[in-house]
Amino acid sequence: MKHRELENLLNALLESANFTDYSPNGLQVEGRAEIRRAITGVSASQALIDAAVKRGADALIVHHGFFWKGENPCLVGYRRQRIATLIAHDLNLFAYHLPLDAHPELGNNAQWAKAMGWRVCGRFGRQDMGFWGELPEPCRLAELAARLTETLGRPPLAIGAKDQRIQRLAWCSGGAQGYIEDVLALAAMTGIDAYLSGEISEQTPHIARENHIAYLACGHHASERFGPQALAAWLQANTELDGEFIDCPNPA
Ligand SMILES: [Zn+2]
């Protein structure tokens, strides 16, 4: 498959034209025209780029690409090194940020729910990025934290009483702790007991406690492996490409 064909296919699949994003979605750094092996991952770090080169990849498809609004664009230091490695190995870099959070099947939030067995009831927040739904059966906050630990491979930071009853929850992967304000409005209508995201800010516990909802910070990286993983499996199953997910562990 040609690199531009893959870009068109991913743009259509992930409906990237529908999003206003902080980073360009699609082909960010052009490499060789012919693509056979595509590696997916969370972030275009040097470690992931090096791993993709080692695997003989023609395309690296990530959730967190190279270019971000407001960032110093100069190619010096580690930024030069990442681009130098991509270009030296003729490796294409594709990035899909919000489209890969929000996709109703392959996205981080949909796949997080699938991995945990949560029933999706609806969406909330800007560009409908957040999801909300129900556990198969109500449980205590400590049990939910234990299940998340199993699924994500790391314990969440849980704010709330261990024995707090959780039935309905809202979630949004990555750095979506600020959406807690939207969750409060949603909770007033739907009875949300807990909100889950990747990161946490200083004010998040105060807001959660004062509004009697639990908050679980599950890790930005840990909560955003699902989408890239699902995308690799989709490419493997639905195209002639070799699709493989590589995890470069990140505790943040
Ligand atoms: Zn993210």
Short mmCIF file of C-alpha atoms and ligand atoms in Angstrom, two decimals:
data_model
loop_
_atom_site.label_atom_id
_atom_site.label_comp_id
_atom_site.label_asym_id
_atom_site.label_seq_id
_atom_site.Cartn_x
_atom_site.Cartn_y
_atom_site.Cartn_z
CA MET A 1 0.00 0.00 0.00
CA LYS A 2 1.26 3.52 -0.79
CA HIS A 3 1.75 5.88 2.15
CA ARG A 4 -0.87 8.30 0.82
CA GLU A 5 -3.34 5.43 0.44
CA LEU A 6 -2.78 4.48 4.06
CA GLU A 7 -3.28 8.11 5.08
CA ASN A 8 -6.58 8.31 3.17
CA LEU A 9 -7.72 5.03 4.66
CA LEU A 10 -6.90 6.10 8.23
CA ASN A 11 -8.40 9.57 7.74
CA ALA A 12 -11.66 7.99 6.60
CA LEU A 13 -11.65 5.24 9.24
CA LEU A 14 -10.97 7.63 12.12
CA GLU A 15 -13.01 10.52 10.64
CA SER A 16 -10.15 12.88 11.35
CA ALA A 17 -11.71 15.76 9.38
CA ASN A 18 -14.41 16.01 12.07
CA PHE A 19 -12.00 17.07 14.83
CA THR A 20 -10.43 20.32 15.93
CA ASP A 21 -7.10 19.19 17.35
CA TYR A 22 -3.86 20.52 18.89
CA SER A 23 -1.78 18.44 16.55
CA PRO A 24 -2.02 17.63 12.82
CA ASN A 25 -3.71 14.29 12.17
CA GLY A 26 -2.41 12.19 9.29
CA LEU A 27 1.05 11.85 7.74
CA GLN A 28 3.38 14.07 9.80
CA VAL A 29 6.76 13.00 8.41
CA GLU A 30 6.98 11.42 4.97
CA GLY A 31 9.12 8.33 4.40
CA ARG A 32 9.22 5.67 1.69
CA ALA A 33 6.21 5.41 -0.61
CA GLU A 34 5.55 1.68 -0.22
CA ILE A 35 4.27 0.39 3.12
CA ARG A 36 4.19 -3.25 4.19
CA ARG A 37 4.78 -3.16 7.91
CA ALA A 38 3.04 -0.68 10.22
CA ILE A 39 3.92 -0.34 13.89
CA THR A 40 1.50 1.43 16.22
CA GLY A 41 2.30 2.93 19.61
CA VAL A 42 1.28 5.62 22.07
CA SER A 43 3.94 8.33 21.61
CA ALA A 44 6.56 9.18 18.98
CA SER A 45 9.40 8.98 21.50
CA GLN A 46 12.94 8.12 20.43
CA ALA A 47 12.53 4.69 22.07
CA LEU A 48 9.45 3.89 19.95
CA ILE A 49 11.01 5.25 16.74
CA ASP A 50 14.13 3.12 17.40
CA ALA A 51 11.96 0.06 18.10
CA ALA A 52 10.02 0.58 14.85
CA VAL A 53 13.28 0.88 12.89
CA LYS A 54 14.52 -2.33 14.50
CA ARG A 55 11.32 -4.13 13.47
CA GLY A 56 11.80 -3.01 9.85
CA ALA A 57 8.67 -0.85 9.88
CA ASP A 58 7.71 1.35 6.93
CA ALA A 59 5.15 3.28 8.95
CA LEU A 60 4.91 4.29 12.58
CA ILE A 61 1.36 5.25 13.61
CA VAL A 62 1.04 6.95 16.99
CA HIS A 63 -1.50 8.68 19.20
CA HIS A 64 0.92 11.42 20.30
CA GLY A 65 2.80 12.61 17.21
CA PHE A 66 5.65 15.08 16.79
CA PHE A 67 3.99 18.47 16.19
CA TRP A 68 1.92 20.27 18.85
CA LYS A 69 0.28 23.66 18.80
CA GLY A 70 2.21 26.22 20.84
CA GLU A 71 5.37 24.12 21.04
CA ASN A 72 8.74 25.50 19.93
CA PRO A 73 9.00 24.01 16.42
CA CYS A 74 12.81 24.27 16.12
CA LEU A 75 14.55 21.02 15.30
CA VAL A 76 17.28 21.07 17.91
CA GLY A 77 18.41 18.54 20.51
CA TYR A 78 16.09 15.59 21.06
CA ARG A 79 13.62 16.97 18.51
CA ARG A 80 16.27 16.96 15.78
CA GLN A 81 17.31 13.44 16.78
CA ARG A 82 13.79 12.01 16.45
CA ILE A 83 13.30 13.52 12.99
CA ALA A 84 16.84 12.56 11.93
CA THR A 85 16.13 8.92 12.82
CA LEU A 86 12.81 8.91 10.92
CA ILE A 87 14.38 10.43 7.81
CA ALA A 88 17.58 8.35 7.93
CA HIS A 89 15.40 5.20 7.85
CA ASP A 90 12.78 6.52 5.42
CA LEU A 91 10.15 5.76 8.08
CA ASN A 92 6.71 7.39 7.70
CA LEU A 93 5.27 8.94 10.85
CA PHE A 94 1.48 9.12 11.10
CA ALA A 95 -0.33 10.60 14.09
CA TYR A 96 -3.96 10.42 15.14
CA HIS A 97 -4.69 12.26 18.35
CA LEU A 98 -8.32 13.06 19.26
CA PRO A 99 -9.71 10.83 16.46
CA LEU A 100 -8.04 7.86 18.16
CA ASP A 101 -9.50 8.80 21.56
CA ALA A 102 -13.02 9.24 20.29
CA HIS A 103 -13.57 6.52 17.68
CA PRO A 104 -16.67 4.54 18.73
CA GLU A 105 -15.00 1.14 18.15
CA LEU A 106 -11.23 1.51 17.88
CA GLY A 107 -10.74 4.55 20.11
CA ASN A 108 -9.03 4.60 23.51
CA ASN A 109 -12.29 5.21 25.36
CA ALA A 110 -14.35 2.58 23.53
CA GLN A 111 -11.59 -0.01 23.90
CA TRP A 112 -11.07 0.85 27.57
CA ALA A 113 -14.74 0.09 28.16
CA LYS A 114 -14.47 -3.16 26.21
CA ALA A 115 -11.44 -4.28 28.20
CA MET A 116 -13.27 -3.56 31.48
CA GLY A 117 -16.70 -4.87 30.47
CA TRP A 118 -18.46 -1.49 30.91
CA ARG A 119 -21.68 -0.81 29.05
CA VAL A 120 -21.48 2.47 27.10
CA CYS A 121 -24.61 4.62 27.65
CA GLY A 122 -23.54 7.93 26.14
CA ARG A 123 -20.96 10.58 25.44
CA PHE A 124 -20.18 13.97 26.95
CA GLY A 125 -17.80 16.93 26.79
CA ARG A 126 -16.21 18.93 24.02
CA GLN A 127 -16.31 17.08 20.68
CA ASP A 128 -18.01 14.19 22.55
CA MET A 129 -14.62 12.96 23.75
CA GLY A 130 -15.89 11.60 27.08
CA PHE A 131 -17.86 8.38 27.54
CA TRP A 132 -20.18 7.35 30.31
CA GLY A 133 -21.83 4.07 31.17
CA GLU A 134 -22.44 1.34 33.69
CA LEU A 135 -20.60 -1.50 35.36
CA PRO A 136 -22.14 -4.95 34.76
CA GLU A 137 -22.82 -4.97 38.53
CA PRO A 138 -22.25 -2.31 41.15
CA CYS A 139 -19.05 -2.65 43.18
CA ARG A 140 -17.00 -0.81 45.80
CA LEU A 141 -14.37 1.73 44.79
CA ALA A 142 -11.58 -0.56 46.07
CA GLU A 143 -12.81 -3.39 43.80
CA LEU A 144 -12.95 -1.10 40.78
CA ALA A 145 -9.38 0.03 41.54
CA ALA A 146 -8.26 -3.61 41.78
CA ARG A 147 -9.81 -4.45 38.40
CA LEU A 148 -8.19 -1.41 36.82
CA THR A 149 -4.84 -2.51 38.25
CA GLU A 150 -5.25 -5.90 36.57
CA THR A 151 -6.27 -4.46 33.21
CA LEU A 152 -3.84 -1.54 33.05
CA GLY A 153 -0.88 -3.20 34.75
CA ARG A 154 -0.58 -0.40 37.29
CA PRO A 155 -2.66 0.76 40.26
CA PRO A 156 -4.79 3.88 39.79
CA LEU A 157 -4.65 6.78 42.22
CA ALA A 158 -8.16 6.56 43.67
CA ILE A 159 -9.82 9.53 45.39
CA GLY A 160 -12.84 8.56 47.48
CA ALA A 161 -13.85 6.16 50.24
CA LYS A 162 -12.74 2.56 49.60
CA ASP A 163 -16.27 1.29 50.25
CA GLN A 164 -18.00 3.91 48.10
CA ARG A 165 -20.56 2.18 45.87
CA ILE A 166 -19.90 2.57 42.14
CA GLN A 167 -22.45 1.72 39.47
CA ARG A 168 -22.31 4.45 36.86
CA LEU A 169 -19.10 6.01 35.68
CA ALA A 170 -17.64 8.42 33.19
CA TRP A 171 -14.21 8.07 31.60
CA CYS A 172 -11.91 9.89 29.21
CA SER A 173 -8.37 8.67 28.60
CA GLY A 174 -5.19 10.73 28.87
CA GLY A 175 -5.04 14.24 30.30
CA ALA A 176 -8.79 14.80 30.63
CA GLN A 177 -8.94 15.52 34.36
CA GLY A 178 -10.30 18.99 33.52
CA TYR A 179 -13.46 17.34 32.15
CA ILE A 180 -14.49 16.72 35.75
CA GLU A 181 -16.55 19.92 35.50
CA ASP A 182 -18.52 18.41 32.59
CA VAL A 183 -18.89 15.20 34.60
CA LEU A 184 -20.50 17.13 37.46
CA ALA A 185 -23.17 18.46 35.09
CA LEU A 186 -23.64 14.96 33.68
CA ALA A 187 -23.79 13.43 37.18
CA ALA A 188 -26.68 15.73 38.09
CA MET A 189 -28.70 14.09 35.30
CA THR A 190 -27.41 10.52 35.28
CA GLY A 191 -26.12 9.73 38.78
CA ILE A 192 -22.46 9.18 37.85
CA ASP A 193 -20.56 7.78 40.86
CA ALA A 194 -17.00 7.98 39.53
CA TYR A 195 -14.90 9.68 36.88
CA LEU A 196 -11.77 8.08 35.43
CA SER A 197 -9.03 9.68 33.36
CA GLY A 198 -5.29 9.28 32.92
CA GLU A 199 -3.85 12.22 34.83
CA ILE A 200 -4.71 14.19 37.94
CA SER A 201 -4.22 17.85 38.91
CA GLU A 202 -3.94 19.40 42.35
CA GLN A 203 -7.52 20.65 42.26
CA THR A 204 -9.04 17.37 41.04
CA PRO A 205 -9.35 15.68 44.49
CA HIS A 206 -10.99 18.78 45.99
CA ILE A 207 -13.58 18.95 43.21
CA ALA A 208 -14.26 15.20 43.44
CA ARG A 209 -14.63 15.18 47.26
CA GLU A 210 -16.77 18.30 47.40
CA ASN A 211 -19.16 16.81 44.84
CA HIS A 212 -19.20 13.28 46.29
CA ILE A 213 -17.90 11.52 43.22
CA ALA A 214 -14.88 9.23 43.15
CA TYR A 215 -11.94 10.08 40.87
CA LEU A 216 -9.42 7.58 39.53
CA ALA A 217 -6.21 8.70 37.83
CA CYS A 218 -5.28 5.63 35.81
CA GLY A 219 -2.17 6.85 33.97
CA HIS A 220 -2.04 8.84 30.74
CA HIS A 221 0.02 6.22 28.91
CA ALA A 222 -1.76 3.25 30.49
CA SER A 223 -5.18 4.56 29.44
CA GLU A 224 -4.05 5.33 25.88
CA ARG A 225 -2.58 2.01 24.76
CA PHE A 226 -6.02 0.64 23.87
CA GLY A 227 -6.59 2.66 20.70
CA PRO A 228 -3.16 2.06 19.10
CA GLN A 229 -3.48 -1.63 20.01
CA ALA A 230 -6.90 -1.90 18.39
CA LEU A 231 -5.68 -0.03 15.31
CA ALA A 232 -2.78 -2.47 14.80
CA ALA A 233 -5.19 -5.40 15.06
CA TRP A 234 -7.58 -3.70 12.63
CA LEU A 235 -4.81 -3.12 10.04
CA GLN A 236 -3.65 -6.71 10.42
CA ALA A 237 -7.19 -8.07 9.90
CA ASN A 238 -8.50 -5.66 7.24
CA THR A 239 -5.56 -4.70 5.02
CA GLU A 240 -2.57 -6.42 3.41
CA LEU A 241 -0.31 -4.64 5.91
CA ASP A 242 1.47 -6.23 8.81
CA GLY A 243 0.14 -4.40 11.87
CA GLU A 244 1.84 -4.62 15.25
CA PHE A 245 1.56 -2.63 18.48
CA ILE A 246 4.73 -1.86 20.42
CA ASP A 247 4.54 -0.66 24.01
CA CYS A 248 7.31 1.56 25.35
CA PRO A 249 6.28 1.57 29.01
CA ASN A 250 5.80 4.97 30.61
CA PRO A 251 4.77 5.36 34.27
CA ALA A 252 3.16 8.78 33.63
ZN ZN B 1 -2.90 11.64 25.32
#
